[in-house]
Short mmCIF file of C-alpha atoms and ligand atoms in Angstrom, two decimals:
data_model
loop_
_atom_site.label_atom_id
_atom_site.label_comp_id
_atom_site.label_asym_id
_atom_site.label_seq_id
_atom_site.Cartn_x
_atom_site.Cartn_y
_atom_site.Cartn_z
CA UNK I 60 150.13 -101.24 97.18
CA UNK I 61 148.19 -98.03 97.25
CA UNK I 62 149.09 -94.37 96.65
CA UNK I 63 147.04 -91.18 96.64
CA UNK I 64 147.93 -87.76 95.23
CA UNK I 65 146.03 -84.51 95.25
CA UNK I 66 147.03 -82.36 92.28
CA UNK I 67 145.80 -78.91 91.23
CA UNK I 68 144.69 -77.41 87.97
CA UNK I 69 146.63 -74.47 86.48
CA UNK I 70 145.88 -71.42 84.39
CA UNK I 71 148.31 -70.35 81.68
CA UNK I 72 149.40 -66.70 81.49
CA UNK I 73 151.53 -67.38 78.40
CA UNK I 74 149.48 -69.89 76.44
CA UNK I 75 150.46 -73.18 74.86
CA UNK I 76 148.58 -73.36 71.57
CA UNK I 77 149.97 -75.53 68.79
CA UNK I 78 151.94 -78.75 69.17
CA UNK I 79 153.97 -81.33 67.26
CA UNK I 80 155.16 -84.91 67.75
CA UNK I 81 153.84 -86.50 70.91
CA UNK I 82 152.43 -83.58 72.87
CA UNK I 83 155.42 -81.30 72.34
CA UNK I 84 154.65 -77.57 72.47
CA UNK I 85 155.40 -75.12 69.66
CA UNK I 86 156.24 -72.44 72.23
CA UNK I 87 157.12 -72.20 75.90
CA UNK I 88 154.23 -71.39 78.26
CA UNK I 89 154.00 -70.10 81.83
CA UNK I 90 151.20 -70.79 84.29
CA UNK I 91 149.95 -70.19 87.79
CA UNK I 92 149.26 -73.35 89.75
CA UNK I 93 145.83 -73.20 91.38
CA UNK I 94 144.71 -74.56 94.72
CA UNK I 95 140.97 -75.06 95.14
CA UNK I 96 140.47 -76.61 91.70
CA UNK I 97 142.15 -80.00 92.09
CA UNK I 98 141.82 -83.75 91.54
CA UNK I 99 142.40 -86.45 94.14
CA UNK I 100 143.44 -89.76 92.61
CA UNK I 101 144.05 -92.98 94.46
CA UNK I 102 145.56 -96.03 92.73
CA UNK I 103 145.71 -99.56 94.16
CA UNK I 104 147.66 -102.30 92.40
CA UNK I 105 146.54 -105.93 92.25
CA UNK I 106 148.61 -108.81 90.90
CA UNK I 107 147.31 -110.19 87.57
CA UNK I 108 148.24 -112.76 84.92
CA UNK I 109 147.81 -110.85 81.67
CA UNK I 110 150.72 -108.73 80.35
CA UNK I 111 148.95 -105.69 78.92
CA UNK I 112 148.43 -102.63 81.13
CA UNK I 113 144.86 -102.58 82.45
CA UNK I 114 142.74 -100.59 84.88
CA UNK I 115 139.28 -100.23 86.38
CA UNK I 116 138.26 -96.67 87.10
CA UNK I 117 135.73 -95.00 89.35
CA UNK I 118 135.11 -91.31 88.69
CA UNK I 119 133.34 -89.53 91.56
CA UNK I 120 132.56 -92.98 92.98
CA UNK I 121 130.90 -94.32 89.81
CA UNK I 122 132.17 -96.42 86.89
CA UNK I 123 133.03 -94.27 83.87
CA UNK I 124 133.77 -96.52 80.86
CA UNK I 125 134.76 -93.63 78.55
CA UNK I 126 137.32 -92.21 80.95
CA UNK I 127 138.49 -95.73 81.87
CA UNK I 128 139.18 -96.58 78.21
CA UNK I 129 141.10 -93.32 77.76
CA UNK I 130 143.25 -93.99 80.82
CA UNK I 131 143.85 -97.59 79.76
CA UNK I 132 145.07 -96.45 76.32
CA UNK I 133 147.33 -93.93 78.04
CA UNK I 134 148.75 -96.64 80.35
CA UNK I 135 149.44 -98.91 77.39
CA UNK I 136 151.22 -96.08 75.58
CA UNK I 137 153.69 -95.67 78.48
CA UNK I 138 153.85 -99.29 79.64
CA UNK I 139 157.45 -99.81 78.53
CA UNK I 140 158.58 -97.11 81.00
CA UNK I 141 156.60 -98.57 83.92
CA UNK I 142 157.31 -102.31 84.04
CA UNK I 143 154.92 -102.91 86.97
CA UNK I 144 152.01 -102.19 84.59
CA UNK I 145 152.73 -105.57 83.01
CA UNK I 146 152.07 -107.52 86.22
CA UNK I 147 149.59 -105.32 88.13
CA UNK I 148 145.98 -104.33 87.43
CA UNK I 149 145.24 -100.76 88.57
CA UNK I 150 142.14 -99.83 90.55
CA UNK I 151 141.82 -96.08 90.09
CA UNK I 152 139.50 -93.85 92.07
CA UNK I 153 139.46 -90.23 91.04
CA UNK I 154 137.38 -87.18 91.89
CA UNK I 155 137.50 -83.46 91.24
CA UNK I 156 136.93 -80.65 93.72
CA UNK I 157 134.81 -78.83 91.12
CA UNK I 158 131.57 -79.98 89.46
CA UNK I 159 132.02 -81.94 86.24
CA UNK I 160 129.86 -79.61 84.19
CA UNK I 161 131.50 -76.41 85.47
CA UNK I 162 133.39 -75.81 82.25
CA UNK I 163 136.69 -76.11 84.12
CA UNK I 164 139.31 -78.13 82.26
CA UNK I 165 139.95 -81.12 84.48
CA UNK I 166 142.65 -82.71 82.33
CA UNK I 167 145.55 -80.78 83.92
CA UNK I 168 144.71 -81.82 87.48
CA UNK I 169 143.54 -85.32 86.52
CA UNK I 170 146.53 -86.24 84.37
CA UNK I 171 149.08 -84.76 86.78
CA UNK I 172 147.50 -86.64 89.71
CA UNK I 173 147.60 -89.89 87.72
CA UNK I 174 151.21 -89.34 86.60
CA UNK I 175 152.28 -88.68 90.21
CA UNK I 176 150.56 -91.90 91.34
CA UNK I 177 152.32 -93.90 88.58
CA UNK I 178 155.74 -92.46 89.52
CA UNK I 179 155.16 -93.27 93.21
CA UNK I 180 153.95 -96.81 92.43
CA UNK I 181 156.94 -97.42 90.20
CA UNK I 182 159.25 -96.82 93.18
CA UNK I 183 157.10 -99.04 95.45
CA UNK I 184 157.33 -101.81 92.84
CA UNK I 185 161.11 -101.72 92.82
CA UNK I 186 161.71 -99.14 90.08
CA UNK I 187 164.77 -96.89 90.19
CA UNK I 188 164.50 -93.70 92.23
CA UNK I 189 164.39 -90.98 89.55
CA UNK I 190 166.93 -88.15 89.61
CA UNK I 191 164.06 -85.67 89.81
CA UNK I 192 160.70 -87.15 90.81
CA UNK I 193 158.59 -84.12 89.78
CA UNK I 194 160.34 -83.70 86.45
CA UNK I 195 159.57 -87.34 85.66
CA UNK I 196 155.94 -86.90 86.76
CA UNK I 197 155.71 -83.73 84.65
CA UNK I 198 156.89 -85.61 81.57
CA UNK I 199 154.21 -88.31 81.95
CA UNK I 200 151.53 -85.77 82.86
CA UNK I 201 152.38 -84.02 79.56
CA UNK I 202 151.83 -87.24 77.62
CA UNK I 203 148.34 -87.43 79.16
CA UNK I 204 147.49 -83.75 78.53
CA UNK I 205 149.99 -81.05 77.55
CA UNK I 206 149.07 -78.40 80.10
CA UNK I 207 149.14 -81.04 82.90
CA UNK I 208 152.96 -80.92 82.71
CA UNK I 209 152.85 -77.58 84.59
CA UNK I 210 150.55 -78.75 87.43
CA UNK I 211 153.20 -80.67 89.38
CA UNK I 212 154.90 -77.50 90.66
CA UNK I 213 153.86 -74.80 93.12
CA UNK I 214 153.16 -71.16 92.17
CA UNK I 215 154.55 -70.45 88.69
CA UNK I 216 155.68 -73.07 86.21
CA UNK I 217 157.29 -72.93 82.76
CA UNK I 218 156.94 -75.67 80.16
CA UNK I 219 158.75 -75.66 76.83
CA UNK I 220 162.30 -75.07 75.64
CA UNK I 221 163.33 -71.44 75.86
CA UNK I 222 166.71 -69.74 76.08
CA UNK I 223 165.21 -67.63 78.86
CA UNK I 224 165.05 -70.52 81.33
CA UNK I 225 168.05 -72.81 81.91
CA UNK I 226 167.22 -76.55 81.71
CA UNK I 227 163.80 -75.84 80.19
CA UNK I 228 162.51 -78.55 77.89
CA UNK I 229 159.62 -79.42 75.63
CA UNK I 230 159.33 -82.75 77.48
CA UNK I 231 158.66 -81.44 80.98
CA UNK I 232 157.90 -78.30 82.95
CA UNK I 233 160.05 -76.63 85.59
CA UNK I 234 159.17 -74.78 88.78
CA UNK I 235 159.20 -70.99 88.85
CA UNK I 236 162.44 -69.81 87.36
CA UNK I 237 162.30 -66.35 88.97
CA UNK I 238 162.17 -64.91 92.46
CA UNK I 239 158.92 -63.10 91.96
CA UNK I 240 157.99 -59.82 93.63
CA UNK I 241 155.82 -59.83 96.78
CA UNK I 242 153.07 -58.04 94.80
CA UNK I 243 152.43 -61.41 93.18
CA UNK I 244 152.22 -63.38 96.43
CA UNK I 245 149.12 -65.52 96.47
CA UNK I 246 147.58 -64.16 93.24
CA UNK I 247 143.81 -64.52 93.35
CA UNK I 248 141.94 -66.17 90.46
CA UNK I 249 138.17 -65.97 90.40
CA UNK I 250 136.84 -68.23 87.67
CA UNK I 251 133.59 -66.81 86.33
CA UNK I 252 131.40 -69.61 85.03
CA UNK I 253 129.94 -67.84 82.03
CA UNK I 254 128.74 -71.04 80.40
CA UNK I 255 128.81 -74.56 81.70
CA UNK I 256 128.00 -76.26 78.42
CA UNK I 257 130.39 -78.54 76.57
CA UNK I 258 132.89 -76.75 74.27
CA UNK I 259 131.94 -76.86 70.58
CA UNK I 260 135.57 -77.43 69.49
CA UNK I 261 138.00 -79.42 71.65
CA UNK I 262 141.49 -78.21 72.56
CA UNK I 263 142.90 -81.14 70.62
CA UNK I 264 141.17 -79.91 67.43
CA UNK I 265 142.24 -76.32 68.20
CA UNK I 266 145.91 -77.30 68.53
CA UNK I 267 145.68 -79.19 65.22
CA UNK I 268 144.31 -76.12 63.42
CA UNK I 269 147.53 -74.28 64.32
CA UNK I 270 149.48 -76.55 61.91
CA UNK I 271 148.22 -74.66 58.87
CA UNK I 272 147.35 -71.38 60.57
CA UNK I 273 148.43 -68.34 58.53
CA UNK I 274 149.47 -66.54 61.72
CA UNK I 275 151.29 -69.44 63.36
CA UNK I 276 154.80 -68.04 62.88
CA UNK I 277 154.00 -64.66 64.31
CA UNK I 278 152.07 -66.26 67.17
CA UNK I 279 155.05 -68.36 68.26
CA UNK I 280 157.29 -65.30 68.04
CA UNK I 281 154.85 -63.23 70.11
CA UNK I 282 154.81 -65.93 72.79
CA UNK I 283 158.62 -65.73 73.11
CA UNK I 284 158.57 -61.93 73.38
CA UNK I 285 155.77 -61.95 75.95
CA UNK I 286 157.39 -64.68 78.03
CA UNK I 287 160.56 -62.63 78.24
CA UNK I 288 158.61 -59.53 79.29
CA UNK I 289 156.52 -61.45 81.81
CA UNK I 290 159.52 -63.08 83.48
CA UNK I 291 160.96 -59.62 84.01
CA UNK I 292 157.64 -58.13 85.21
CA UNK I 293 157.31 -60.92 87.78
CA UNK I 294 160.50 -59.69 89.41
CA UNK I 295 159.58 -55.98 89.31
CA UNK I 296 156.04 -56.43 90.67
CA UNK I 297 154.43 -54.16 88.04
CA UNK I 298 150.74 -55.18 87.93
CA UNK I 299 149.93 -52.83 85.09
CA UNK I 300 152.56 -54.41 82.80
CA UNK I 301 151.42 -57.84 84.02
CA UNK I 302 147.83 -57.04 83.02
CA UNK I 303 148.72 -55.92 79.53
CA UNK I 304 150.83 -59.03 78.77
CA UNK I 305 148.32 -61.47 80.24
CA UNK I 306 145.30 -59.93 78.50
CA UNK I 307 147.13 -59.79 75.15
CA UNK I 308 147.87 -63.52 75.48
CA UNK I 309 144.26 -64.40 76.28
CA UNK I 310 142.87 -62.37 73.39
CA UNK I 311 145.50 -63.68 70.97
CA UNK I 312 144.52 -67.27 71.87
CA UNK I 313 140.91 -66.50 70.94
CA UNK I 314 141.94 -64.48 67.88
CA UNK I 315 143.77 -67.59 66.65
CA UNK I 316 140.59 -69.62 67.05
CA UNK I 317 138.53 -67.02 65.22
CA UNK I 318 141.02 -66.91 62.32
CA UNK I 319 141.53 -70.70 62.05
CA UNK I 320 140.19 -72.53 59.03
CA UNK I 321 137.50 -73.48 59.87
CA UNK I 322 136.95 -70.50 62.13
CA UNK I 323 135.27 -70.84 65.49
CA UNK I 324 134.37 -68.66 68.47
CA UNK I 325 134.32 -69.90 72.07
CA UNK I 326 133.64 -66.54 73.74
CA UNK I 327 130.01 -65.61 74.31
CA UNK I 328 128.48 -62.12 74.50
CA UNK I 329 128.79 -62.31 78.32
CA UNK I 330 132.51 -63.12 78.05
CA UNK I 331 133.01 -59.85 76.16
CA UNK I 332 130.73 -57.92 78.49
CA UNK I 333 132.78 -59.12 81.48
CA UNK I 334 136.09 -58.25 79.80
CA UNK I 335 134.84 -54.73 79.09
CA UNK I 336 133.60 -54.29 82.66
CA UNK I 337 136.96 -55.42 84.08
CA UNK I 338 138.75 -52.88 81.90
CA UNK I 339 136.33 -50.09 82.81
CA UNK I 340 136.67 -50.91 86.52
CA UNK I 341 140.46 -50.87 86.26
CA UNK I 342 140.40 -47.53 84.45
CA UNK I 343 137.97 -46.04 86.97
CA UNK I 344 139.65 -47.30 90.17
CA UNK I 345 143.26 -47.80 89.04
CA UNK I 346 143.13 -51.12 90.92
CA UNK I 347 145.37 -54.00 89.80
CA UNK I 348 142.98 -56.47 88.17
CA UNK I 349 142.97 -58.22 84.81
CA UNK I 350 141.54 -61.23 83.01
CA UNK I 351 142.73 -64.30 81.20
CA UNK I 352 140.83 -66.94 79.25
CA UNK I 353 141.20 -70.65 78.75
CA UNK I 354 140.02 -72.34 75.57
CA UNK I 355 136.41 -71.60 76.52
CA UNK I 356 133.98 -68.83 77.46
CA UNK I 357 134.80 -68.64 81.19
CA UNK I 358 136.79 -65.68 82.44
CA UNK I 359 139.60 -65.91 85.00
CA UNK I 360 139.82 -62.66 86.97
CA UNK I 361 143.33 -62.15 88.37
CA UNK I 362 144.15 -59.73 91.19
CA UNK I 363 146.54 -59.45 94.11
CA UNK I 364 145.71 -60.75 97.57
CA UNK I 365 146.06 -57.26 99.05
CA UNK I 366 143.15 -55.92 96.94
CA UNK I 367 140.95 -58.94 97.47
CA UNK I 368 138.15 -57.13 99.29
CA UNK I 369 137.62 -54.33 96.75
CA UNK I 370 137.89 -56.58 93.70
CA UNK I 371 135.54 -59.20 95.15
CA UNK I 372 132.97 -56.52 95.85
CA UNK I 373 133.11 -55.52 92.20
CA UNK I 374 132.93 -59.15 91.03
CA UNK I 375 129.89 -59.83 93.17
CA UNK I 376 128.03 -56.72 92.12
CA UNK I 377 128.90 -56.44 88.45
CA UNK I 378 130.20 -59.74 87.15
CA UNK I 379 128.30 -62.55 88.89
CA UNK I 380 124.99 -61.55 87.26
CA UNK I 381 126.66 -62.28 83.90
CA UNK I 382 127.55 -65.85 84.93
CA UNK I 383 125.43 -68.94 84.52
CA UNK I 384 123.43 -69.31 87.75
CA UNK I 385 125.56 -66.47 89.21
CA UNK I 386 128.37 -68.95 89.71
CA UNK I 387 132.08 -68.42 90.22
CA UNK I 388 134.92 -70.39 91.79
CA UNK I 389 137.23 -68.47 94.10
CA UNK I 390 140.71 -69.84 93.63
CA UNK I 391 144.26 -68.60 94.18
CA UNK I 392 147.89 -69.49 93.57
CA UNK I 393 148.63 -72.88 95.09
CA UNK I 394 151.50 -74.80 96.65
CA UNK I 395 151.45 -77.69 94.19
CA UNK I 396 150.49 -81.34 94.55
CA UNK I 397 150.65 -83.29 97.80
CA UNK I 398 150.79 -86.99 98.47
CA UNK I 399 148.10 -88.13 100.87
CA UNK I 400 148.89 -90.88 103.36
CA UNK I 401 145.87 -92.59 104.89
O1 PMV Q 115 146.53 -79.23 77.60
P1 PMV Q 115 145.59 -79.00 76.49
O2 PMV Q 115 145.93 -79.84 75.29
O3 PMV Q 115 144.16 -79.14 76.90
O4 PMV Q 115 145.77 -77.50 75.94
C1 PMV Q 115 145.62 -76.41 76.79
C2 PMV Q 115 145.57 -75.17 76.04
C3 PMV Q 115 145.25 -73.92 76.83
O5 PMV Q 115 144.60 -74.22 78.04
C4 PMV Q 115 144.33 -73.06 76.00
C5 PMV Q 115 146.51 -73.11 77.11
C6 PMV Q 115 147.43 -73.62 78.15
O6 PMV Q 115 148.63 -73.35 78.02
O7 PMV Q 115 146.98 -74.23 79.13
#
């Protein structure tokens, strides 16, 4: 048996930062699913004698023992839910559309692609048809990497229990809960590669530092307030309100890192220079454009499709020179994962 899924990365507008239990979020988050930044994963099953879940993995066509061990541990941790893992060895081939050292988090696309493959294979091996295939895939993607839960849906996705979204859960994400305004059709996301070096502090360590963070309570409250505002702004189409919520979230994420114990800083001088230039450009031109940040120095520039030409001109002239090797990835809101049939 063989299945292949292509699954995208996503960028959070309302951030998930702080967790408990097994990858359960302290607050609900909301993201845009991307398109160009994606992982394609193909899994073939082979009958075996041993009972423990096992896999061999090729990353970008080459063996990758570190990644393989991580995936094997993950498979063993969920083996009781996927009985076929006890009789089949998995041959996994996975590759990303973006270069490994680009500083783009690959875990969301990689873990969602793998979870989708496992859910498809489960059905092929006689498992029960789930009530909601994508919800199930989202749950297992989350166990691999929290933010991956949101990658299985198109456009906007919400993950985490909130009274604002019926059926929302800490276990899985849901597709866009609102009918968003046409101003947000095909949002553009240019990812400025400010630094391609390895992060000094991992997301896992960053989440853990939230456990004793003096500002944790207020942070989780802020996330609820901003999610409520953002859900409403998505329906009204107000880019200026969108920009202020999204930028506040990005800066709060980094403020939490800076005020953790121990403190750390992932932004670089060029990150700040870019942020200031985006704000100056917005002020000067009144164009709808804003930024968000992941847990790293790279800047995501967000703008509507209908202002693509003007904003890209600005990016090319003013922002690319501040990126490592003048590099950026031009991405946009995507339609979610697709299964590939050979
Ligand atoms: O999925 P993780 O554990 O790598 O955490 C992701 C955290 C952020 O990217 C900073 C925010 C988010 O919601 O994606």
